Coordinates of C-alpha atoms and ligand atoms in Angstrom, one line a residue:
X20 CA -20.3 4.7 -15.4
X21 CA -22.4 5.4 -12.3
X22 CA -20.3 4.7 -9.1
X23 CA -21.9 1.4 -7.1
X24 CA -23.6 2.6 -4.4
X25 CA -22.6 0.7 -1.0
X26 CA -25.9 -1.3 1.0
X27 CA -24.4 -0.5 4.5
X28 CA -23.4 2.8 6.2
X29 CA -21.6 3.7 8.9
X30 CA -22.5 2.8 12.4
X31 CA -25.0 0.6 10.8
X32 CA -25.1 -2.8 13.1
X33 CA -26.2 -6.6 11.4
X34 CA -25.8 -10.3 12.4
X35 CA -23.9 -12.7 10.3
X36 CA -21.5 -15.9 9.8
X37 CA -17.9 -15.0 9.7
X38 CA -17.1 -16.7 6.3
X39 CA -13.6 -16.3 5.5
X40 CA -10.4 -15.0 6.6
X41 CA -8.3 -12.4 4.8
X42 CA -4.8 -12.3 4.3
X43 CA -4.0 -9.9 7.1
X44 CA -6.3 -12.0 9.3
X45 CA -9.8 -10.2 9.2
X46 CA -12.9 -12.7 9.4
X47 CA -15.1 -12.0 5.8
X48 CA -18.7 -11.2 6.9
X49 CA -21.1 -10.9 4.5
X50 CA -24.3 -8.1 4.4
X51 CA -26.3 -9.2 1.5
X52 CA -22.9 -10.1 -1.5
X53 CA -21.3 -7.1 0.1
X54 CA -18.3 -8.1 1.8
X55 CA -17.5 -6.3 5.5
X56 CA -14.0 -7.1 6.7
X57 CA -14.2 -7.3 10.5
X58 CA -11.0 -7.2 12.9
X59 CA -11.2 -10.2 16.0
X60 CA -13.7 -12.6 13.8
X61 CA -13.1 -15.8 13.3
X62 CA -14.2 -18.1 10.7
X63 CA -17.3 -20.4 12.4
X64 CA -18.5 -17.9 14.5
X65 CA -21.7 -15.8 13.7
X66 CA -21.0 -12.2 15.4
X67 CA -23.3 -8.6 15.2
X68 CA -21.2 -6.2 13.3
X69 CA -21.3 -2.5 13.7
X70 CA -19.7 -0.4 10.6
X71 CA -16.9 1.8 11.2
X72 CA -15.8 2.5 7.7
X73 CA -17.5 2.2 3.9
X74 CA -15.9 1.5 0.3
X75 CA -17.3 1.5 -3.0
X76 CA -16.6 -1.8 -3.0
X77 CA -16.4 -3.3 0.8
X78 CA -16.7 -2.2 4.3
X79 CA -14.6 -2.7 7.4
X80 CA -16.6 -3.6 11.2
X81 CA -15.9 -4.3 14.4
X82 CA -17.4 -7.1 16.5
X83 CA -20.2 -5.7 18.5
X84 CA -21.6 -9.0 20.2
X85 CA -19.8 -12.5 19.1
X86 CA -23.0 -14.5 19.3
X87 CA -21.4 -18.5 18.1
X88 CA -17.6 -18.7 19.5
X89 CA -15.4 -20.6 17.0
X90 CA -14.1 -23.9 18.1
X91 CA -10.8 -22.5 16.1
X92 CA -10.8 -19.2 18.1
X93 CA -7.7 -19.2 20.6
X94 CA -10.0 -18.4 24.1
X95 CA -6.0 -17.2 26.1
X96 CA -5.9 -14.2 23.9
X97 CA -7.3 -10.6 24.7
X98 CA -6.9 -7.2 24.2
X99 CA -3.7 -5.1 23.2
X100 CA -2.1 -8.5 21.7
X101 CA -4.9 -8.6 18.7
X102 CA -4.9 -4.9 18.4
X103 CA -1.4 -4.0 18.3
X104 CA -0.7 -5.5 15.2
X105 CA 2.6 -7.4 17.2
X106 CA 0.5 -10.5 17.2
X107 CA -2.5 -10.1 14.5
X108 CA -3.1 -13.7 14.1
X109 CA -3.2 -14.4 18.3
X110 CA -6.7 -14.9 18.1
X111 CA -7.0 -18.0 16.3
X112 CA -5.6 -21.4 17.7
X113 CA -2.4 -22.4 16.3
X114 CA -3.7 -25.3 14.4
X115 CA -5.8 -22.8 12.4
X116 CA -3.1 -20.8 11.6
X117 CA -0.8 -23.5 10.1
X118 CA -4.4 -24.2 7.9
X119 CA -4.7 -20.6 7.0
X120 CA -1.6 -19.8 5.9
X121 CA -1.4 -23.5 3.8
X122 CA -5.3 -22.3 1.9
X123 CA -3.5 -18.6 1.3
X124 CA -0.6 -20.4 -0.6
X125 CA -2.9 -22.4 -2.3
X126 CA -5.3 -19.6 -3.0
X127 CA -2.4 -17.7 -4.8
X128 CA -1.1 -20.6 -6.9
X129 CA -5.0 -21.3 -7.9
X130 CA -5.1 -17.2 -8.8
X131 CA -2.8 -17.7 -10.9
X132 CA -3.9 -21.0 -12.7
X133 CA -0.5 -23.0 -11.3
X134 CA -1.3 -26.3 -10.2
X135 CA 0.8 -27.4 -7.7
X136 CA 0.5 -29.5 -4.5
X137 CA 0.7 -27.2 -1.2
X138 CA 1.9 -29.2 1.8
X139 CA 0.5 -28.3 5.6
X140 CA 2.2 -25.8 7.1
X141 CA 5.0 -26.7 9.3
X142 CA 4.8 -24.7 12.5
X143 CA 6.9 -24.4 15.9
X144 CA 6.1 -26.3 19.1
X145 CA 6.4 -23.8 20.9
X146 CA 4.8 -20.9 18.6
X147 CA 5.4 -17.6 21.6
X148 CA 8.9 -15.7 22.3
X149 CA 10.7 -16.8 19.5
X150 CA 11.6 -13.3 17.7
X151 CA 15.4 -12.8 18.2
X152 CA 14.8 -9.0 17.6
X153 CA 12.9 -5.9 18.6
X154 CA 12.6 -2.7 17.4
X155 CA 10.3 -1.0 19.9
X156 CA 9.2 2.8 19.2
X157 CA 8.7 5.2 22.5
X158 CA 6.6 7.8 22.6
X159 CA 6.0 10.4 25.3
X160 CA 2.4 9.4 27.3
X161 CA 0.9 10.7 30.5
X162 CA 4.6 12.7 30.5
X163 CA 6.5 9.6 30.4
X164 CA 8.7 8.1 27.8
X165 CA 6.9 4.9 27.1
X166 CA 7.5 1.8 24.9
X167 CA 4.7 -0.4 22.8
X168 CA 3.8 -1.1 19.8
X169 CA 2.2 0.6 16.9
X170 CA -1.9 0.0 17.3
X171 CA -3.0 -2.1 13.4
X172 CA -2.7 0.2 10.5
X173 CA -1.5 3.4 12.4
X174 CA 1.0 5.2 14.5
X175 CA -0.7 5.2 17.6
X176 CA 1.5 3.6 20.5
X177 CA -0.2 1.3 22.5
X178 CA 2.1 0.8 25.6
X179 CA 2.8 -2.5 26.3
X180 CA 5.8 -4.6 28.0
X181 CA 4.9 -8.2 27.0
X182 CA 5.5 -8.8 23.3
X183 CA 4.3 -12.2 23.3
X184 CA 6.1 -13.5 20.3
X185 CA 9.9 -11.6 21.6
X186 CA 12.5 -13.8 23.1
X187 CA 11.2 -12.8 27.1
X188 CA 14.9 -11.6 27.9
X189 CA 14.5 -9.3 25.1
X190 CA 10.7 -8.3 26.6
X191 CA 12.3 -7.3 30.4
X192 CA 15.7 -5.7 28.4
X193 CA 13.3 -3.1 26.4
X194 CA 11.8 -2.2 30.2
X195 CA 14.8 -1.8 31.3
X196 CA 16.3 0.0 28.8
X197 CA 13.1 2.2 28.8
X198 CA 13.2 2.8 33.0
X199 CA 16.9 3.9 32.1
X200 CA 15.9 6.4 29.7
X201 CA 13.2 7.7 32.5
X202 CA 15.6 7.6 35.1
X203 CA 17.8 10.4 32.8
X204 CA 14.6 12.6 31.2
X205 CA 15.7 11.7 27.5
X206 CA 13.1 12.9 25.2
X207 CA 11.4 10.3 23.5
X208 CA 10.5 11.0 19.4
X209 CA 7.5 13.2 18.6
X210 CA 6.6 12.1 15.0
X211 CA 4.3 15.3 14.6
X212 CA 6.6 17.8 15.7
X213 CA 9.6 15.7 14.2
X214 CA 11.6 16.8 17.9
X215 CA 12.9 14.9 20.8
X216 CA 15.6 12.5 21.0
X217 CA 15.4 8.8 20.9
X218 CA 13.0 7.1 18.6
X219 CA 13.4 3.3 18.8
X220 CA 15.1 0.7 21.0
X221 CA 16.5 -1.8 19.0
X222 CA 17.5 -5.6 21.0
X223 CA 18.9 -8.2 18.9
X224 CA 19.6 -11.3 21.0
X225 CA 21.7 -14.5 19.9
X226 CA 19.2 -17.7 20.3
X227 CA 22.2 -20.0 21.4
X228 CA 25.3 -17.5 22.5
X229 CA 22.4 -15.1 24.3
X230 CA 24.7 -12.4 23.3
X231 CA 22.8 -8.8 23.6
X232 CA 22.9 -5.8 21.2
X233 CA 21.1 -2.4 21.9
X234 CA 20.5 0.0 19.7
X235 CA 19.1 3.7 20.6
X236 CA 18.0 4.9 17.2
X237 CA 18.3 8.8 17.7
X238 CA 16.8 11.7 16.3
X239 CA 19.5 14.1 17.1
X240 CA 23.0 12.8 16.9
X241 CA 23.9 13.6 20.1
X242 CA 22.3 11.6 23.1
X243 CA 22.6 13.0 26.4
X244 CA 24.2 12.0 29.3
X245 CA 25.4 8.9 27.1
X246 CA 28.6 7.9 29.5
X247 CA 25.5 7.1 32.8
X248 CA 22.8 5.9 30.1
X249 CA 25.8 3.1 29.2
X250 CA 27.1 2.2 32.8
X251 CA 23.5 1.6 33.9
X252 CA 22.8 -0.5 30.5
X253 CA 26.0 -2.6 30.6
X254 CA 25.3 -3.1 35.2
X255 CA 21.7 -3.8 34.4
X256 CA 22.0 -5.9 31.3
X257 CA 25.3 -8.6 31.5
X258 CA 24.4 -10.3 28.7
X259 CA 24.8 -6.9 26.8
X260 CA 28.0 -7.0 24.3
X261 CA 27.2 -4.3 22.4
X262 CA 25.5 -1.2 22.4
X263 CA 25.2 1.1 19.2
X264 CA 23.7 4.8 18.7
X265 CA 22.0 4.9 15.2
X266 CA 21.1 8.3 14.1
X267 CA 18.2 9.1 11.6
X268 CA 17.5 12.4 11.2
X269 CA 14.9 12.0 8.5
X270 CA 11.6 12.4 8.8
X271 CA 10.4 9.0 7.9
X272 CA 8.7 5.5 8.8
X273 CA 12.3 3.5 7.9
X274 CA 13.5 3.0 11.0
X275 CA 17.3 2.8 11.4
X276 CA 19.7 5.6 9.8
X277 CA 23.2 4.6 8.0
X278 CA 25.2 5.9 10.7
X279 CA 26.1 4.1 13.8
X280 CA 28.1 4.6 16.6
X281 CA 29.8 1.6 19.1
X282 CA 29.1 3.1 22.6
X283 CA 29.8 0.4 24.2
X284 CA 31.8 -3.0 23.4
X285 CA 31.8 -4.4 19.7
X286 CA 30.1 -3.5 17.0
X287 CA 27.9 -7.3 15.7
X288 CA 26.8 -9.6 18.1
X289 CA 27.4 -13.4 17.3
X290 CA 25.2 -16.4 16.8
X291 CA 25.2 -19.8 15.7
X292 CA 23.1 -21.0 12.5
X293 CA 23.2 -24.9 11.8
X294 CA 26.6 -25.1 13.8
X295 CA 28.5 -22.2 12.0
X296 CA 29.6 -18.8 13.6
X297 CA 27.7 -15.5 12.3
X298 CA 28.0 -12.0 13.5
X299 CA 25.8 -9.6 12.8
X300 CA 25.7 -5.6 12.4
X301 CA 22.6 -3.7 13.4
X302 CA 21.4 -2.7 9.9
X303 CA 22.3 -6.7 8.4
X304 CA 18.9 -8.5 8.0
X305 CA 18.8 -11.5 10.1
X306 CA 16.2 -13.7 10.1
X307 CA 14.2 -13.3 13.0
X308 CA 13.0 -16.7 13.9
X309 CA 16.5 -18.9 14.0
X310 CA 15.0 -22.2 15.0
X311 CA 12.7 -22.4 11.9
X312 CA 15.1 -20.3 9.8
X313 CA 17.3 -23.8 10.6
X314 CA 14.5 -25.8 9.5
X315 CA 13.9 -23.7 6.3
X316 CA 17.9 -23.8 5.3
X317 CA 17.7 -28.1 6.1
X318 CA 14.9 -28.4 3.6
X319 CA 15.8 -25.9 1.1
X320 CA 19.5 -27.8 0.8
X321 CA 17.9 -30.9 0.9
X322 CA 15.3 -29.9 -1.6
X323 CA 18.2 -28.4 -3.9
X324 CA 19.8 -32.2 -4.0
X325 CA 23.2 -30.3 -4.0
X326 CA 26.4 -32.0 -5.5
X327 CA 30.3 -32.2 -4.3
X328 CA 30.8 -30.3 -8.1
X329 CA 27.9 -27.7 -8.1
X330 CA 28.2 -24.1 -8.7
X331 CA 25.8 -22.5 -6.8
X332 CA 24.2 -18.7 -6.9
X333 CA 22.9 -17.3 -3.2
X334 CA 21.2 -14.3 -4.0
X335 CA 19.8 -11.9 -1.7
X336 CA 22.4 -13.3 0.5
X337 CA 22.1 -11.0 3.7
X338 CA 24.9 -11.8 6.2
X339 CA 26.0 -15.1 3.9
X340 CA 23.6 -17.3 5.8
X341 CA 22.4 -19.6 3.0
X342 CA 25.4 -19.6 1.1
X343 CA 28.1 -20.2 4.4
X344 CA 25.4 -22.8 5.6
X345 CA 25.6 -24.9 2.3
X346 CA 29.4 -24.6 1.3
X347 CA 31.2 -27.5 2.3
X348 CA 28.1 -29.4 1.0
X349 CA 29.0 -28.2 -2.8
X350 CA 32.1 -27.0 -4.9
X351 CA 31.6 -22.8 -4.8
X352 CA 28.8 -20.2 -3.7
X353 CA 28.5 -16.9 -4.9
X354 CA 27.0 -14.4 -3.1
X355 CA 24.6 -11.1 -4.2
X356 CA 23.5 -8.8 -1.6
X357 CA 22.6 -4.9 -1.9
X358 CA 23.7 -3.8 1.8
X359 CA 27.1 -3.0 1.9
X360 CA 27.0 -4.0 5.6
X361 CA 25.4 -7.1 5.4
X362 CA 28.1 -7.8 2.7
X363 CA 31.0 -6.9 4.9
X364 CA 29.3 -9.2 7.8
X365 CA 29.0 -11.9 4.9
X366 CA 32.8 -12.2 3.9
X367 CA 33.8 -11.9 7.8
X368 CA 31.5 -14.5 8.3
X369 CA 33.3 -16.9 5.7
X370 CA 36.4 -15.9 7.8
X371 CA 35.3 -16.7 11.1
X372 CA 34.1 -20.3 9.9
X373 CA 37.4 -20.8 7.7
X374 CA 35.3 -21.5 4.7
X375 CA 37.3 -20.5 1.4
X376 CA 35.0 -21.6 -1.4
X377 CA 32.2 -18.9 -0.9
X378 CA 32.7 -15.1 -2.5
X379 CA 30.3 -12.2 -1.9
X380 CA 29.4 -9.4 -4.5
X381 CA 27.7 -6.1 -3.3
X382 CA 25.0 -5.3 -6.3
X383 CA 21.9 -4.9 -7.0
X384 CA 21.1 -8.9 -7.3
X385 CA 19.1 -8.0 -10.9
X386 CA 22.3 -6.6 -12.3
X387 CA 24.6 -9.0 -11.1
X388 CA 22.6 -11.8 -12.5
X389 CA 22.9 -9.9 -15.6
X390 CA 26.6 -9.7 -15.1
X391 CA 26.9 -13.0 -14.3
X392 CA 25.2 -14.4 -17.3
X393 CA 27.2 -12.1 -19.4
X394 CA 30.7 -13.9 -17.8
X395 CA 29.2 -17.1 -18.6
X396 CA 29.0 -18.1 -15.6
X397 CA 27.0 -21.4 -15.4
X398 CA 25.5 -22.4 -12.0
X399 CA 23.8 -25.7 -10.9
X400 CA 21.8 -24.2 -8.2
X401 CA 20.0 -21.0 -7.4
X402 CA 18.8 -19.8 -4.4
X403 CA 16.6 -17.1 -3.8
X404 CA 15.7 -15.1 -1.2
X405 CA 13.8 -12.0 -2.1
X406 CA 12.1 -9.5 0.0
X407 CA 8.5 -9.4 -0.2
X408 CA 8.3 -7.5 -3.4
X409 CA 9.5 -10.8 -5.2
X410 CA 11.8 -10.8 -8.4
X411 CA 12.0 -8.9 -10.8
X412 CA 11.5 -9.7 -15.0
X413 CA 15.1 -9.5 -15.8
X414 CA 16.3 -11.4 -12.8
X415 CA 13.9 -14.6 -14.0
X416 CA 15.3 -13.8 -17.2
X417 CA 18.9 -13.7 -16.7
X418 CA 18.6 -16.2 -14.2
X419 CA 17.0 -19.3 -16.3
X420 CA 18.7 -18.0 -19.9
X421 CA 22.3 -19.5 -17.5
X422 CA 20.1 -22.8 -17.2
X423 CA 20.6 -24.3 -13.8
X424 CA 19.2 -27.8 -12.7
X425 CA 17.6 -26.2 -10.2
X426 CA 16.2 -22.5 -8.8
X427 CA 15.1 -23.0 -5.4
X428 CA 12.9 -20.3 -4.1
X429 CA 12.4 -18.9 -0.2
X430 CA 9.8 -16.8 -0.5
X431 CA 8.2 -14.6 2.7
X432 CA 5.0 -13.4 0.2
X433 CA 3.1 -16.1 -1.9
X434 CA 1.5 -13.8 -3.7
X435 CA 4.7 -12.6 -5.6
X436 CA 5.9 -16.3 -5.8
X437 CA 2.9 -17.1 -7.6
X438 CA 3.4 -14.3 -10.2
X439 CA 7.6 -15.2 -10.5
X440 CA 6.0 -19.0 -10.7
X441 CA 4.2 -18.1 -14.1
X442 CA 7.2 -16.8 -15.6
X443 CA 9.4 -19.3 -14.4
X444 CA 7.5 -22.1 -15.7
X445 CA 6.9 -19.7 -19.1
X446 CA 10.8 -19.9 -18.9
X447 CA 10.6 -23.9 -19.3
X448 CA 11.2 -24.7 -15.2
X449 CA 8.6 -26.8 -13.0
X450 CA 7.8 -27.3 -9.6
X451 CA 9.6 -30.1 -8.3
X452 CA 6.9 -32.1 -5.9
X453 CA 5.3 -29.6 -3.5
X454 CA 4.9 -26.2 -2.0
X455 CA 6.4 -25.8 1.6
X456 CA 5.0 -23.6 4.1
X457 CA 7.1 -22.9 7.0
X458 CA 5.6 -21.2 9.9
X459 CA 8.7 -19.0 10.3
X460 CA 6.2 -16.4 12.0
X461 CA 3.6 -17.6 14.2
X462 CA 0.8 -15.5 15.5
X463 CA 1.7 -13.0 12.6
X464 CA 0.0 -13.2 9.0
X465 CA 3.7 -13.7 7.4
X466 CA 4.6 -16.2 5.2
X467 CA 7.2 -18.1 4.3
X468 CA 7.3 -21.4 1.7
X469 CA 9.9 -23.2 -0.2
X470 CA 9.6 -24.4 -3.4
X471 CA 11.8 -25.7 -6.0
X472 CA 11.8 -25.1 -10.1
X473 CA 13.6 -27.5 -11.7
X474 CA 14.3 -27.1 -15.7
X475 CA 12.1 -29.6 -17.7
Ligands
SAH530 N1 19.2 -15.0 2.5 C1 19.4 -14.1 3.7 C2 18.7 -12.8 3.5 C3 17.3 -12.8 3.0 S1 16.4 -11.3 3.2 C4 18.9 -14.8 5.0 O1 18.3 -15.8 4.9 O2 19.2 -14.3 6.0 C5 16.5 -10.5 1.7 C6 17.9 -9.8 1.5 O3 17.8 -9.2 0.2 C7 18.2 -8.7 2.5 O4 19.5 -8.9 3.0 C8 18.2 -7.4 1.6 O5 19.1 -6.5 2.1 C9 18.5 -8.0 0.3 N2 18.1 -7.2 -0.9 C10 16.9 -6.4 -1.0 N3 16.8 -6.0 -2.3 C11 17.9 -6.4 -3.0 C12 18.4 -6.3 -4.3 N4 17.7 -5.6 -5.2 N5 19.5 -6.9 -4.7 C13 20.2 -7.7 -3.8 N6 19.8 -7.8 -2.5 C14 18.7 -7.2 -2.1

């Protein structure tokens, strides 16, 4: 087979409508059928492209001269926020967001031939410095340890102190932090050379106790002058409650190590979740965006029609949000998580709210359905709550062969919803009235839906 030979080349420079948007927010230009994916275009504007990169198959451009401005383009929004990759979807208003990410959902279903009815998006009023967590790298520039963000699709910091999306205390705690460092030469991480000391700053910050975790992800496992580094954090910062030193020696793009040490105060940092008490460890996922995390929890329960008598599964349970949130709605929640910490946080949680009817199992939540269907166990409700990479065959398996009512699904990537829908509806479930799209992360391309399979 003769390889298809590409029409443009690189450098080359051509006028056209911006078409479409991608997934991952580049506007679709077209040279000839040849598709060019171009970074800062919006759909309904005609720009000049100049080539920086050629496929087989597609190319990738940059916007040389936007000729027709889009009436959906968002005209406050320049420079690093677009390029940093913190914000990727900044450039478009927020209305056309909401509409993107309701046409991706539908695009996926329509992939895979489901037919189902996708609702508009549901989106913030105030879509800027929600994230209740930041996990900022610093790198050593002009001889100064610097913090940023990663520049899309590399490792290249591009310095910056306002995050946009970040809760603003957490924005002015990272300079501090970062100004503290300075003030005491510590070394920040040279990827290349895999030397210096600290590699990330970590801020987690409860939305309504404004309680204040850092982290200092280290390299080595020792952190210099540690004793002043803590004084200055804990004078500067009062809403500070805890500060941790993570250590990850590896050389790798995973962030956080397994090993942390309490500098300073406790060890979690507490917040409240639709009026229960949660604390949190710094490697337990939390969702980042608590108001809309409320708002996906209220419709997920609501969509689950929950009774006093149900057994219910929560798996990929975290910290025990889901299940701790929905336990004095129903007769017993069982938990599945993999993290042992987030599991530990999970059953303290159930203890710190007095709830008795909730238990937490630390497994890997494709063998404990397994396990769980082998007991017997018959649930009314499942919840799930997967990472992006979805479910898995013998997790749909186990988990409609115990028949519940219901399996309501929280999904942060549509595209592996879509492909769990197919067997899930092989398996004799259907969606129960719509998709839900929940803008749980505005300005970025995540995200998140609810939908509900109900047995037939
Ligand atoms: N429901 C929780 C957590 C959702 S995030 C909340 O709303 O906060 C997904 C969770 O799945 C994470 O806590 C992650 O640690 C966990 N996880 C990832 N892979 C897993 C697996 N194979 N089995 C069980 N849990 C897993």
């Amino acid at each position: 087979m003769s390889k298809k030979k590409a029409p443009v080349v690189k450098n080359q420079e051509f006028e056209g409508p911006v078409i479409d948007l991608t997934y991952d927010g580049n506007g679709v230009v077209k040279y000839e059928d040849f598709p060019v994916f171009v970074t800062n275009a919006v759909p309904g504007e005609t720009v000049r492209v100049g080539i920086t990169k050629v496929t087989s198959n597609y190319a990738f451009g940059r916007v040389v001269k936007r000729l027709v401005e889009s009436p959906d383009r968002n005209p406050a929004i320049k420079g690093n926020t677009v390029i940093s990759g913190v914000a990727p979807l900044a450039h478009l208003t927020y209305e056309a967001q909401l509409k993107h990410k309701q046409k991706q959902v539908a695009d996926v279903l329509q992939k895979q031939h489901i037919k189902a009815e996708v609702a508009p998006t549901i989106g913030m009023d105030q879509p800027v410095g929600y994230r209740n967590k930041a996990q900022i790298p610093t790198r050593l520039i002009n001889g100064e340890l610097t913090t940023g963000f990663y520049r899309r699709g590399s490792h290249r910091l591009v310095p910056m102190e306002d995050f946009y999306i970040q809760d603003p205390a957490i924005d002015a705690a990272i300079v501090t932090v970062r100004d503290i460092l300075r003030k005491y030469h510590i070394e920040p991480y040279d990827e290349t050379a895999h030397k210096g000391i600290v590699r990330t700053i970590m801020v987690r910050r409860g939305y309504y106790s404004h309680e204040m975790m850092i982290v200092l992800v280290t390299r080595a496992k020792k952190l210099p002058l540690a004793p002043m580094i803590i004084n200055d954090i804990h004078e500067a910062l009062p809403e500070v409650v805890s500060i941790v030193q993570n250590v990850n020696q590896e050389k790798t793009n995973v962030i956080m190590g397994t090993q942390n040490k309490v500098l300073f105060g406790q060890g979690t940092i507490k917040d409240q979740l639709l009026g229960k008490t949660f604390a949190i460890g710094p490697n337990s996922f939390y969702q980042v965006n608590p108001q809309m995390t409320e708002v996906v929890y209220q419709l997920a329960a609501q969509k689950a029609d929950l009774q006093p008598d149900d057994v219910v599964i929560d798996a990929y349970s975290g910290i025990g949000t889901i299940a701790l949130s929905i336990a004095d709605q129903v007769k017993e929640v069982l938990g599945v998580e993999i993290v042992p910490g987030a599991i530990s946080d999970a059953k303290r949680n159930a203890d710190l709210n007095g709830i008795k009817n909730v238990s937490f199992t630390l497994n890997n939540a494709e063998d404990q359905m397994v396990a769980w269907q082998a007991e017997g166990l018959q649930p009314d409700v499942i919840f799930v709550d997967p990472p992006r990479k979805g479910l898995t065959n013998e997790f749909i398996t186990a988990a409609t062969q115990m028949t519940p009512e219901r399996i309501v699904y929280i999904s942060c990537n549509p595209a592996t919803l879509a492909r769990d829908a197919v067997q899930l509806m092989e398996a004799g479930y259907h969606i129960k009235g719509n998709v839900q799209p929940i803008d749980q992360f505005p300005q970025t391309t995540h995200v998140e839906t609810v939908t509900v399979f109900e047995k037939a």
